[in-house]
PDB file of C-alpha atoms in Angstrom:
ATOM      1  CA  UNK C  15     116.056  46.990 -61.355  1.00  0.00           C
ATOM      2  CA  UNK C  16     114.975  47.916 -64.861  1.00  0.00           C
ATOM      3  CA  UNK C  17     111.291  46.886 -66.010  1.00  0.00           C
ATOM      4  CA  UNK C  18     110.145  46.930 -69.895  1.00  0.00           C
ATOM      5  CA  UNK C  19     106.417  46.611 -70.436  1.00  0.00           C
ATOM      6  CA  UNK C  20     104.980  45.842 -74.277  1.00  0.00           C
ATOM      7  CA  UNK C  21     101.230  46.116 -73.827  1.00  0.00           C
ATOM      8  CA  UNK C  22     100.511  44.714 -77.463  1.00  0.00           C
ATOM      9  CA  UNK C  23     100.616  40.813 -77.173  1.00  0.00           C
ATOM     10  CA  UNK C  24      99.839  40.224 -81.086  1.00  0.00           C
ATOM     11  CA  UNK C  25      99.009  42.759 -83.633  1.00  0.00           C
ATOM     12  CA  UNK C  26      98.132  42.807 -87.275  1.00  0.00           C
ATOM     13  CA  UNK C  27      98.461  44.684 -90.723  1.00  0.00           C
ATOM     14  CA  UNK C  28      98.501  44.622 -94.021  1.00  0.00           C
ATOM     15  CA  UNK C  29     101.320  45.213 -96.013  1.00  0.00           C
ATOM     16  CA  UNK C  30     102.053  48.121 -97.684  1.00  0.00           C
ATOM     17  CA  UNK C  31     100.426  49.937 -94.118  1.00  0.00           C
ATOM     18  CA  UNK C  32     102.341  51.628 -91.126  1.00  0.00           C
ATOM     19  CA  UNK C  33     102.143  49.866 -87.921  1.00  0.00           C
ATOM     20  CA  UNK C  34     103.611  50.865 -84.681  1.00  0.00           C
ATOM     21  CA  UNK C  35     104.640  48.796 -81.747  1.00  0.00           C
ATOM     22  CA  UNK C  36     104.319  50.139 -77.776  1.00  0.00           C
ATOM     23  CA  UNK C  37     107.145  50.008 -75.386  1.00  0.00           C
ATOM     24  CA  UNK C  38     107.497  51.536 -72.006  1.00  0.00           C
ATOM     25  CA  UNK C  39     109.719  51.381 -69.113  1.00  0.00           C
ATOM     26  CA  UNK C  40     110.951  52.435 -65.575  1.00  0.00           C
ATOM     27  CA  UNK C  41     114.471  53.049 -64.806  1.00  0.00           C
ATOM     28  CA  UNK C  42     115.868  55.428 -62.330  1.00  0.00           C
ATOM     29  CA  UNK C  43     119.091  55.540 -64.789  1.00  0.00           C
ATOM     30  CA  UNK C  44     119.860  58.697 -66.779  1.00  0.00           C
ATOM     31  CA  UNK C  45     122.455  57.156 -69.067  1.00  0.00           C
ATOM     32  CA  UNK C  46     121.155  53.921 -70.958  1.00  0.00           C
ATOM     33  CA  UNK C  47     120.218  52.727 -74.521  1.00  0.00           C
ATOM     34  CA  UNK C  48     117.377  50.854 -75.568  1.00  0.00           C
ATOM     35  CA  UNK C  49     116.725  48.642 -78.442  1.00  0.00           C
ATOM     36  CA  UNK C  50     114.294  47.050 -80.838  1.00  0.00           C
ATOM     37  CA  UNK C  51     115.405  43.288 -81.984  1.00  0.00           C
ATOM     38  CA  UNK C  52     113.300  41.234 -84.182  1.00  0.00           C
ATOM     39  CA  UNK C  53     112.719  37.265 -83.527  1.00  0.00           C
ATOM     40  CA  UNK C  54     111.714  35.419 -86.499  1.00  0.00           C
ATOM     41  CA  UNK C  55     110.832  31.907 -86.905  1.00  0.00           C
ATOM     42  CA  UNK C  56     114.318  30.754 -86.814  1.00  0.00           C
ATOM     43  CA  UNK C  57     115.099  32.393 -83.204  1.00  0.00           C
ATOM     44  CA  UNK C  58     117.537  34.211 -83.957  1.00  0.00           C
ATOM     45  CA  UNK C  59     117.272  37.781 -82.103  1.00  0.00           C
ATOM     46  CA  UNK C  60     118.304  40.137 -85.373  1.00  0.00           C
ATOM     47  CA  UNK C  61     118.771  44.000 -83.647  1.00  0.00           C
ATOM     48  CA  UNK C  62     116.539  46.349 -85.467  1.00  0.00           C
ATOM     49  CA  UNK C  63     117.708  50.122 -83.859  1.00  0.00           C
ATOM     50  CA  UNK C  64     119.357  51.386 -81.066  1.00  0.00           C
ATOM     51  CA  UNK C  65     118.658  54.794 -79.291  1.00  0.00           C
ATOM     52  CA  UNK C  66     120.767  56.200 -77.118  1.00  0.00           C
ATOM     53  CA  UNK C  67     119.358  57.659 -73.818  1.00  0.00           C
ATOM     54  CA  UNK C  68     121.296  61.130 -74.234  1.00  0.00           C
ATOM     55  CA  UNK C  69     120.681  62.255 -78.070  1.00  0.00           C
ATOM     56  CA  UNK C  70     117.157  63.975 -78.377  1.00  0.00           C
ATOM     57  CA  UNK C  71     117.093  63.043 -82.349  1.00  0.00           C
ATOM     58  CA  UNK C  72     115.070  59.907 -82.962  1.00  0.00           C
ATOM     59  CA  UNK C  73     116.917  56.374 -84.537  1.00  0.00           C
ATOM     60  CA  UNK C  74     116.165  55.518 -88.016  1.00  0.00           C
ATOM     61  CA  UNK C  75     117.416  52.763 -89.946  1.00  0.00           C
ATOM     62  CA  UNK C  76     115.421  52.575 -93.259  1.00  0.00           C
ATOM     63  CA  UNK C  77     112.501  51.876 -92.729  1.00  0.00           C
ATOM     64  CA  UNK C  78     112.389  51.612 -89.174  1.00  0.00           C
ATOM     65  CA  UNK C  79     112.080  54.614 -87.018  1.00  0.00           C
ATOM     66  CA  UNK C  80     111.528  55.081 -83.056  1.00  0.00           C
ATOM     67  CA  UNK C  81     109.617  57.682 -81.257  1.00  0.00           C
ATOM     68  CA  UNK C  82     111.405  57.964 -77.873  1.00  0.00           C
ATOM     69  CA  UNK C  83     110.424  60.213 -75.241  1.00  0.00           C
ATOM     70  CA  UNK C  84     112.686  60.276 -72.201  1.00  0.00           C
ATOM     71  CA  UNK C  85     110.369  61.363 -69.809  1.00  0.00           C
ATOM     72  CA  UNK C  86     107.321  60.207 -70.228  1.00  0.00           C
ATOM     73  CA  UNK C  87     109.851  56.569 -70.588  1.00  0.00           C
ATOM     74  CA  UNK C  88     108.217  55.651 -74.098  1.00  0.00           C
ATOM     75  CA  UNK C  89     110.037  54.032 -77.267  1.00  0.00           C
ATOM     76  CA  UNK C  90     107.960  53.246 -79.841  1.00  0.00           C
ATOM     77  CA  UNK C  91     108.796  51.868 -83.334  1.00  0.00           C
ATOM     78  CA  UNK C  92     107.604  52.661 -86.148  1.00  0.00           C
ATOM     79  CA  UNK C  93     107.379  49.810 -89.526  1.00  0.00           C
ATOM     80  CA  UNK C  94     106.498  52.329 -92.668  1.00  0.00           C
ATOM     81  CA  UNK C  95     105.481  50.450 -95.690  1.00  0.00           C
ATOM     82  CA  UNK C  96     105.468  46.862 -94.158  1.00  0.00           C
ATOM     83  CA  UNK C  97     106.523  43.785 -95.585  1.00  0.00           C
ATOM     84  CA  UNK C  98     105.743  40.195 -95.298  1.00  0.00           C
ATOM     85  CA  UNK C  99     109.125  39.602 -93.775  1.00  0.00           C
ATOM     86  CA  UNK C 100     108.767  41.619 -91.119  1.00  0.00           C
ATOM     87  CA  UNK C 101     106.290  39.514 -89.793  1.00  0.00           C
ATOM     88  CA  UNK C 102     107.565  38.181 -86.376  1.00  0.00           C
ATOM     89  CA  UNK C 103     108.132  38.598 -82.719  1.00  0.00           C
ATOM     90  CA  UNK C 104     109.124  42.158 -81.923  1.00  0.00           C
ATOM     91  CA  UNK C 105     111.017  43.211 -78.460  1.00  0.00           C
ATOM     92  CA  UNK C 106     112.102  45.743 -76.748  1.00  0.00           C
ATOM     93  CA  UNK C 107     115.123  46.033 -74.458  1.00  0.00           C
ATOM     94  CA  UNK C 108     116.951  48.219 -72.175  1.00  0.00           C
ATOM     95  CA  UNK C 109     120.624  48.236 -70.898  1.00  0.00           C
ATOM     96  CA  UNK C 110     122.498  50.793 -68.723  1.00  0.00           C
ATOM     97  CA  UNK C 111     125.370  52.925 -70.207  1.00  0.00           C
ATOM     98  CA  UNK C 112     128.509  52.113 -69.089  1.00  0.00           C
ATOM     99  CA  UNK C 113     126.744  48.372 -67.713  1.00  0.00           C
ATOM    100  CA  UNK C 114     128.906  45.830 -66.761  1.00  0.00           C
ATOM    101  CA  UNK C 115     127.434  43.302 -68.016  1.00  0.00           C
ATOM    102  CA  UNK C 116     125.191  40.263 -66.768  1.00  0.00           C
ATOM    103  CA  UNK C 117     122.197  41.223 -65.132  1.00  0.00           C
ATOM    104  CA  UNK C 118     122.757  44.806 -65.637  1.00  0.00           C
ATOM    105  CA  UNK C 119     122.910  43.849 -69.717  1.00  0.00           C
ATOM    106  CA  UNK C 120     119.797  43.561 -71.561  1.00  0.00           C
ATOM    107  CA  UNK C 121     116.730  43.547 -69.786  1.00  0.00           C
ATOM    108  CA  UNK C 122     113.385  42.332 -72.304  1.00  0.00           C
ATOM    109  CA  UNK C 123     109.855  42.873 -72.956  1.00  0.00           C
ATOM    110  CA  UNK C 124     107.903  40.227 -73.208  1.00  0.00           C
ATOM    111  CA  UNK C 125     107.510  41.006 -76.788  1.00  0.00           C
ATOM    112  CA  UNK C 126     104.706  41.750 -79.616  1.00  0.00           C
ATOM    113  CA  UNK C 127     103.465  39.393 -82.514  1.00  0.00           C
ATOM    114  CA  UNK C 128     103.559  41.500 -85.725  1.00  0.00           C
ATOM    115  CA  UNK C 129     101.410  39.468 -88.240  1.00  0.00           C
ATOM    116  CA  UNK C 130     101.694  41.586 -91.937  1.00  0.00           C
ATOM    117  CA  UNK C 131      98.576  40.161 -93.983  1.00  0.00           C
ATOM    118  CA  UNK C 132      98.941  39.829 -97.697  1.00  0.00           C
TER     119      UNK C 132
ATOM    120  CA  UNK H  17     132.369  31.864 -88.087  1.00  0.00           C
ATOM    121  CA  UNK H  18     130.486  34.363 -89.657  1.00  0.00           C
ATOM    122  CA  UNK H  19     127.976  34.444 -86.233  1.00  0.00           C
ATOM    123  CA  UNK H  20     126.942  32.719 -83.257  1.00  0.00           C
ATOM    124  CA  UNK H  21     126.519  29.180 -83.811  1.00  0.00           C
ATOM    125  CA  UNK H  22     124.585  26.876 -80.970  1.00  0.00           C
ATOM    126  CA  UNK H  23     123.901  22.708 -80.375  1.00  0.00           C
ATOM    127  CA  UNK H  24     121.891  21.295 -80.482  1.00  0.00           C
ATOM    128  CA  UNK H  25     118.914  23.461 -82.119  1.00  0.00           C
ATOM    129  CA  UNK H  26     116.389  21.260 -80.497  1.00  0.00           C
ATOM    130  CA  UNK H  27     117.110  18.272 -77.248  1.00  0.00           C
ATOM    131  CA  UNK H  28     114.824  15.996 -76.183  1.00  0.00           C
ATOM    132  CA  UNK H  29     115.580  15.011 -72.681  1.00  0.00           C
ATOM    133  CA  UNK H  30     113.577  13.008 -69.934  1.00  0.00           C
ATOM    134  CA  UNK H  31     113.019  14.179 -66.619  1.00  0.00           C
ATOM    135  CA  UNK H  32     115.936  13.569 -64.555  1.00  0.00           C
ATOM    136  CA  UNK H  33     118.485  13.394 -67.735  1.00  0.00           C
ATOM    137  CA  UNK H  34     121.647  15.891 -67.520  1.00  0.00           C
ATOM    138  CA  UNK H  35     121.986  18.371 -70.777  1.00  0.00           C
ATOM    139  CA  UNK H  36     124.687  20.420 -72.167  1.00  0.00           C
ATOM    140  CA  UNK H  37     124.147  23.079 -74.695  1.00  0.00           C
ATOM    141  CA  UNK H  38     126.845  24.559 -76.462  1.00  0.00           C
ATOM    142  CA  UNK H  39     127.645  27.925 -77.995  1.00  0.00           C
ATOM    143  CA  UNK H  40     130.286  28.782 -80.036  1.00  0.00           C
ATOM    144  CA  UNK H  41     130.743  32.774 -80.232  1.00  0.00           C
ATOM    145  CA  UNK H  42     131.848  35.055 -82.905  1.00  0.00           C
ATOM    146  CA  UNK H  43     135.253  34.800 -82.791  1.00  0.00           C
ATOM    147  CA  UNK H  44     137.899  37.062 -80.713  1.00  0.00           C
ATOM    148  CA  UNK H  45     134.039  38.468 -78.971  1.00  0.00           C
ATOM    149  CA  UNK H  46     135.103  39.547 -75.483  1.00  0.00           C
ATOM    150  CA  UNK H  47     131.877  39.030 -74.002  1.00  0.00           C
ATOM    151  CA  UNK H  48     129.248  35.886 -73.589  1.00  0.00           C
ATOM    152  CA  UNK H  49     125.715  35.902 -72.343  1.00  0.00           C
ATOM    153  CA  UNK H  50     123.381  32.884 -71.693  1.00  0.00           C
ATOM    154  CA  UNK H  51     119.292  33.945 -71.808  1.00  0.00           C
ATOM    155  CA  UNK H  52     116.318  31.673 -71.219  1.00  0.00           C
ATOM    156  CA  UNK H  53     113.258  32.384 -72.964  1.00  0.00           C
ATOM    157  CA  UNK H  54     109.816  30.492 -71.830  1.00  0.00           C
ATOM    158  CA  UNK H  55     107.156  30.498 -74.190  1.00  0.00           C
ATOM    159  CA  UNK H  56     105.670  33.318 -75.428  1.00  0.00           C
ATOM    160  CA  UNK H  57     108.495  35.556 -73.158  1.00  0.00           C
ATOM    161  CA  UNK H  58     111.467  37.370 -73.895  1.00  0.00           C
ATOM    162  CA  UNK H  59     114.329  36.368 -72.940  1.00  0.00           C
ATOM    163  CA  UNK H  60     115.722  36.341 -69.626  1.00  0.00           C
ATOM    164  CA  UNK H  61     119.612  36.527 -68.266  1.00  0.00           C
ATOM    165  CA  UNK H  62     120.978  33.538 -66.959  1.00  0.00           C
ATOM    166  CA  UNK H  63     124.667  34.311 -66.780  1.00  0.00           C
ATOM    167  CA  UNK H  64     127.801  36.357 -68.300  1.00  0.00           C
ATOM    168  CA  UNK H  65     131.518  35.738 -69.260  1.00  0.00           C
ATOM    169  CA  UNK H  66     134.182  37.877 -70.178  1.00  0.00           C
ATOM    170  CA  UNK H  67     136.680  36.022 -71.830  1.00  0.00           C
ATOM    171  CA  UNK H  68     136.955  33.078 -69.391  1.00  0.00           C
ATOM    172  CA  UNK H  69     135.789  35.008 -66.231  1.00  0.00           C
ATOM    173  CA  UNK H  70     132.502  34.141 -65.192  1.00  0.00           C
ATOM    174  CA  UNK H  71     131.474  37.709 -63.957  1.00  0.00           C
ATOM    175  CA  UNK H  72     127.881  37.088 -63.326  1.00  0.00           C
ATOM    176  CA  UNK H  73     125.675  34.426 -62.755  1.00  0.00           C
ATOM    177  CA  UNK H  74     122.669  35.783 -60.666  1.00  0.00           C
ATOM    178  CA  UNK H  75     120.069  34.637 -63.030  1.00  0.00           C
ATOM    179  CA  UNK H  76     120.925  30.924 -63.011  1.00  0.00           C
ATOM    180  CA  UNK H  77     117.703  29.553 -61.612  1.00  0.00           C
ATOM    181  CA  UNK H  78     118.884  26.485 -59.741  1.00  0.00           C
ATOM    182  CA  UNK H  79     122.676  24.946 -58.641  1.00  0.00           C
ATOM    183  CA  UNK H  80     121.282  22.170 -61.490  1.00  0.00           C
ATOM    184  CA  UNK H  81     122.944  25.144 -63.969  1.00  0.00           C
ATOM    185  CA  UNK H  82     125.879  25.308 -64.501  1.00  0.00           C
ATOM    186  CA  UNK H  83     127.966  27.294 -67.076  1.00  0.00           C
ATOM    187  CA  UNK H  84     131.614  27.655 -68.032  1.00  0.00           C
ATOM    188  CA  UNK H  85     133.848  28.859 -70.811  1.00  0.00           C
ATOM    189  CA  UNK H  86     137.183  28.113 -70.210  1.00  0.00           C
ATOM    190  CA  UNK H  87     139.793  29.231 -72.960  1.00  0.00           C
ATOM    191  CA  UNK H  88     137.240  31.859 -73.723  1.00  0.00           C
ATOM    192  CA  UNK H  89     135.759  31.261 -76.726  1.00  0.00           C
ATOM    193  CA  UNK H  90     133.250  28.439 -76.479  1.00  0.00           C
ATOM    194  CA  UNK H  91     130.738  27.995 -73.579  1.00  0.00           C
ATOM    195  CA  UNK H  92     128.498  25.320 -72.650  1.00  0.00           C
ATOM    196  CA  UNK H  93     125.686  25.396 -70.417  1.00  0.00           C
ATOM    197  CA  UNK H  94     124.646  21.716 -68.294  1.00  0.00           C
ATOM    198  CA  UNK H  95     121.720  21.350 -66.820  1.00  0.00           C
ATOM    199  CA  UNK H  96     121.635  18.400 -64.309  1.00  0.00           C
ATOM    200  CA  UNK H  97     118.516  16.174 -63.496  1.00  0.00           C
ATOM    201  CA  UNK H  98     116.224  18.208 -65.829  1.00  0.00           C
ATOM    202  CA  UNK H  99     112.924  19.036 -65.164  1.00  0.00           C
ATOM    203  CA  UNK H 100     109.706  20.282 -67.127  1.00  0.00           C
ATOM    204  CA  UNK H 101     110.402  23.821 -65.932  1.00  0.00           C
ATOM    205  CA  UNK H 102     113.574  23.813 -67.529  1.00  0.00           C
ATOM    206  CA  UNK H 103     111.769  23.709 -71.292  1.00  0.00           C
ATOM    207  CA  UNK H 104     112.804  26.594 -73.209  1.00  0.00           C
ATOM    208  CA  UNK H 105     114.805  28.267 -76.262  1.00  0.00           C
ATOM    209  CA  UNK H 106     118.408  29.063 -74.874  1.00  0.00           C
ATOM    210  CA  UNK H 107     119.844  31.491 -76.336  1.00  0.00           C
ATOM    211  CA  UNK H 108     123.385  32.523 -76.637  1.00  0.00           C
ATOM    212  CA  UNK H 109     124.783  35.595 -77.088  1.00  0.00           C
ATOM    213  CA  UNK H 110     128.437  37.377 -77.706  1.00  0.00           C
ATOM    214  CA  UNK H 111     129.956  41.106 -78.066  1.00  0.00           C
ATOM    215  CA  UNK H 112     133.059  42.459 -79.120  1.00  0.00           C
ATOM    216  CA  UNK H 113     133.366  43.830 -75.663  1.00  0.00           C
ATOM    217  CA  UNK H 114     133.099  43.139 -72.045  1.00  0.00           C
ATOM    218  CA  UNK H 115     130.256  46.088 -71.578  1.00  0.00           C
ATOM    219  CA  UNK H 116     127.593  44.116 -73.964  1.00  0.00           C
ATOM    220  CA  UNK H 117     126.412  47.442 -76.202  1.00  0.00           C
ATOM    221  CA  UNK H 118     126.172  45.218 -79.509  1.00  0.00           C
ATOM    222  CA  UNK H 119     124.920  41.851 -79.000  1.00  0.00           C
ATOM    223  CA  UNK H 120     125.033  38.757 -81.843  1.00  0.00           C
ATOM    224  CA  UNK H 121     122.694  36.192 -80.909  1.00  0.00           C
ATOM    225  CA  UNK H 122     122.469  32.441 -82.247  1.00  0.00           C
ATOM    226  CA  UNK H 123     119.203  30.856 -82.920  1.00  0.00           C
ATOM    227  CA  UNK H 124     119.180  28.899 -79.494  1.00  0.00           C
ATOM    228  CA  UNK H 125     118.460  25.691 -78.597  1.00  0.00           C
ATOM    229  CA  UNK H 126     115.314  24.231 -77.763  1.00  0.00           C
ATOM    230  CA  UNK H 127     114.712  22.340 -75.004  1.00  0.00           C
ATOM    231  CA  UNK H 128     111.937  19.775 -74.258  1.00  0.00           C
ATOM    232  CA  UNK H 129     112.012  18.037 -70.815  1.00  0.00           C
ATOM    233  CA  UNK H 130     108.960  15.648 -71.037  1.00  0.00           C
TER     234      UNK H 130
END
């Protein structure tokens, strides 16, 4: 079984700054992808980047970038120049390549508070 | 639709009251996952469809869930004789296909069992 630990229950910026969120995990899989989705207010989970287990080049997606490092089992994201609406709950996730489905689908952190001050 | 719709967004039930949640999926999405998420947790699996087939439901807590889809497209999830436990955000969840790369969520339903 997969296990994703965030260490960072709530954290806080202000905007304009660079934050970045924690995320580690333990898998004895070699082929998986891992995520970032973002929980606002209104629940819905809104998927932030992907990475793919195999590719050594990092995910971006605007201003979003990850700093994943296979063996050491880190993926951390990176917020540049933050904004007010990124304030939310932030999670990581992990799913096996090739997974079925169900409980080999998307396993979750338990999350971290990103508060962007005015 | 244009994403994952769920009802009710929030239910009020008293102990011992049966539920059902429904979730209506993007439509022709293959795949169909049901997640519970306490407070202040992320989500966790409760069960999986493709299409119609229910292919995994390992993470239903209790055999008071239950969960079914059966022309493939919506799914409901009943909870009988609720209990305080059982308060939580369902969420729903669908994907194009059956292996679940790309998930759409809905905003979920809250549930209060008081």
């Amino acid at each position: 079984a997969q296990t994703v630990t965030q260490s960072q229950p709530e954290m806080s910026v202000q905007e304009a700054e660079t934050v970045t969120l924690s995320c580690t995990y333990d898998t004895s899989e070699n082929n998986y992808y891992l995520f970032w989705y973002k929980q606002p207010p209104s629940r819905q989970m809104i998927l932030v980047i992907r990475q793919e287990a195999y590719k050594q080049q990092n995910a971006t997606e605007n201003r979003f970038s990850v700093n994943f490092q296979k063996a050491a089992k880190s993926f951390s994201l990176k917020i540049s120049d933050s904004q007010l609406g990124d304030t939310a709950m932030y999670f990581c996730a992990f799913m096996k390549r090739g997974s079925g489905g169900g409980a080999d689908g998307l396993t979750f952190g338990k999350g971290t508070h990103l508060i962007i001050q005015p | 639709g244009a994403g994952v719709s769920q009802s009710p967004r929030y239910k009020v039930a008293k102990r011992g009251q049966d539920v059902a949640l429904r979730c209506d999926p993007i439509s022709g999405h293959v795949s169909l996952f049901w997640y519970q998420q306490a407070l202040g947790q992320g989500p966790e699996f409760l069960t999986y469809f493709q299409n119609e087939a229910q292919l995994d439901k390992s993470g239903l807590p209790s055999d008071r869930f239950f969960a079914e889809r059966p022309e493939g497209s919506v799914s409901t999830l009943k909870i009988q004789r609720t209990q305080q436990e059982d308060s939580a955000v369902y969420l729903c969840a669908s994907g194009y296909t059956g292996v679940g790369e790309k998930l759409f969520f809905g905003s979920g339903t809250q549930l209060s069992v008081l």
